């Protein structure tokens, strides 16, 4: 986890040393924090999740994450959501990324842990 965190800090680069605070730095810090949580969840899943059904566990993780992301995005991007127009290609891309790109990939990865 520490080596991965060091790699992410290298990605952030010179902003850490110049101490310039802007929204880009906040976004990059969120990426580093999310990597720690993702790694911790994976370690916890390996230790405790062996007795649980992998597909059900993944479904709950994806569902809870999606609800939380929706709440955060609705609260922070309310003006953008109010002016949102959804096209067929964007809706299909969202469904593809949500179902195949995330859920199926996570289930396959978790089944491969054992």
CSV table of C-alpha atoms in Angstrom, one decimal:
chain,number,residue,atom,x,y,z
A,1,UNK,CA,0.0,0.0,0.0
A,2,UNK,CA,2.8,2.4,0.8
A,3,UNK,CA,4.6,1.8,-2.6
A,4,UNK,CA,1.3,2.4,-4.4
A,5,UNK,CA,0.7,5.6,-2.4
A,6,UNK,CA,4.2,6.7,-3.2
A,7,UNK,CA,3.5,6.2,-6.9
A,8,UNK,CA,0.3,8.3,-6.6
A,9,UNK,CA,2.2,11.0,-4.8
A,10,UNK,CA,4.7,11.0,-7.7
A,11,UNK,CA,1.8,11.5,-10.1
A,12,UNK,CA,0.7,14.6,-8.2
A,13,UNK,CA,4.2,15.9,-8.7
A,14,UNK,CA,5.4,19.4,-8.0
A,15,UNK,CA,2.1,20.8,-6.6
A,16,UNK,CA,3.1,19.2,-3.3
A,17,UNK,CA,6.4,21.0,-3.1
A,18,UNK,CA,5.1,24.4,-4.2
A,19,UNK,CA,2.1,24.3,-1.9
A,20,UNK,CA,-0.2,25.9,-4.4
A,21,UNK,CA,-3.7,25.1,-3.3
A,22,UNK,CA,-6.3,24.9,-6.1
A,23,UNK,CA,-9.1,22.5,-7.1
A,24,UNK,CA,-6.7,20.4,-9.2
A,25,UNK,CA,-4.7,19.6,-6.0
A,26,UNK,CA,-7.9,18.8,-4.2
A,27,UNK,CA,-8.9,16.3,-6.9
A,28,UNK,CA,-5.5,14.7,-6.9
A,29,UNK,CA,-5.7,14.4,-3.1
A,30,UNK,CA,-9.1,12.7,-3.4
A,31,UNK,CA,-7.5,10.2,-5.8
A,32,UNK,CA,-4.8,9.3,-3.3
A,33,UNK,CA,-7.3,9.0,-0.5
A,34,UNK,CA,-9.6,6.8,-2.6
A,35,UNK,CA,-6.7,4.5,-3.5
A,36,UNK,CA,-6.1,3.9,0.2
A,37,UNK,CA,-9.7,3.1,0.8
A,38,UNK,CA,-9.8,0.8,-2.3
A,39,UNK,CA,-6.7,-1.0,-1.1
A,40,UNK,CA,-8.0,-1.4,2.4
A,41,UNK,CA,-11.3,-2.7,1.1
A,42,UNK,CA,-9.5,-5.3,-1.0
A,43,UNK,CA,-7.4,-6.5,1.9
A,44,UNK,CA,-10.5,-6.7,4.1
A,45,UNK,CA,-12.4,-8.6,1.4
A,46,UNK,CA,-9.6,-11.1,1.1
A,47,UNK,CA,-9.5,-11.7,4.9
A,48,UNK,CA,-13.1,-11.7,5.8
A,49,UNK,CA,-15.0,-12.1,2.5
A,50,UNK,CA,-14.0,-15.6,1.7
A,51,UNK,CA,-17.1,-17.1,3.2
A,52,UNK,CA,-19.5,-14.7,1.5
A,53,UNK,CA,-21.0,-15.1,-2.0
A,54,UNK,CA,-18.8,-13.0,-4.3
A,55,UNK,CA,-21.5,-11.8,-6.7
A,56,UNK,CA,-23.9,-10.7,-3.8
A,57,UNK,CA,-21.0,-8.9,-2.0
A,58,UNK,CA,-20.0,-7.1,-5.2
A,59,UNK,CA,-23.6,-6.1,-5.9
A,60,UNK,CA,-24.0,-4.5,-2.5
A,61,UNK,CA,-20.6,-2.7,-2.8
A,62,UNK,CA,-21.5,-1.4,-6.2
A,63,UNK,CA,-25.1,-0.4,-5.1
A,64,UNK,CA,-23.9,1.5,-2.0
A,65,UNK,CA,-21.1,3.2,-3.9
A,66,UNK,CA,-23.5,4.3,-6.7
A,67,UNK,CA,-26.0,5.7,-4.2
A,68,UNK,CA,-23.3,7.6,-2.4
A,69,UNK,CA,-21.8,9.0,-5.6
A,70,UNK,CA,-25.2,10.0,-6.8
A,71,UNK,CA,-25.9,11.9,-3.5
A,72,UNK,CA,-22.5,13.6,-3.6
A,73,UNK,CA,-22.8,14.6,-7.3
A,74,UNK,CA,-26.4,15.8,-6.8
A,75,UNK,CA,-25.3,18.0,-3.9
A,76,UNK,CA,-22.2,19.4,-5.5
A,77,UNK,CA,-23.2,19.6,-9.2
A,78,UNK,CA,-26.9,20.7,-8.8
A,79,UNK,CA,-26.7,23.3,-11.6
A,80,UNK,CA,-25.1,20.9,-14.0
A,81,UNK,CA,-27.8,18.2,-13.3
A,82,UNK,CA,-30.6,20.7,-13.8
A,83,UNK,CA,-29.3,21.5,-17.3
A,84,UNK,CA,-28.6,17.9,-18.1
A,85,UNK,CA,-29.6,16.5,-21.5
A,86,UNK,CA,-29.2,12.7,-22.0
A,87,UNK,CA,-28.5,11.4,-25.4
A,88,UNK,CA,-28.8,7.8,-26.4
A,89,UNK,CA,-25.0,7.3,-26.9
A,90,UNK,CA,-24.2,8.8,-23.5
A,91,UNK,CA,-26.9,6.6,-21.8
A,92,UNK,CA,-25.5,3.5,-23.6
A,93,UNK,CA,-22.0,4.4,-22.6
A,94,UNK,CA,-23.1,4.8,-18.9
A,95,UNK,CA,-24.8,1.5,-18.9
A,96,UNK,CA,-21.8,-0.2,-20.5
A,97,UNK,CA,-19.4,1.3,-18.0
A,98,UNK,CA,-21.6,0.6,-15.1
A,99,UNK,CA,-22.6,-3.0,-15.9
A,100,UNK,CA,-19.8,-4.5,-18.0
A,101,UNK,CA,-17.0,-2.1,-17.3
A,102,UNK,CA,-17.4,-2.2,-13.5
A,103,UNK,CA,-19.8,-4.8,-12.1
A,104,UNK,CA,-18.8,-7.7,-14.3
A,105,UNK,CA,-15.1,-6.8,-14.1
A,106,UNK,CA,-15.2,-6.6,-10.3
A,107,UNK,CA,-17.0,-10.0,-10.0
A,108,UNK,CA,-14.5,-11.6,-12.3
A,109,UNK,CA,-11.6,-10.1,-10.3
A,110,UNK,CA,-13.1,-11.2,-7.0
A,111,UNK,CA,-13.7,-14.7,-8.2
A,112,UNK,CA,-10.1,-14.8,-9.4
A,113,UNK,CA,-8.9,-14.0,-5.8
A,114,UNK,CA,-9.3,-17.5,-4.6
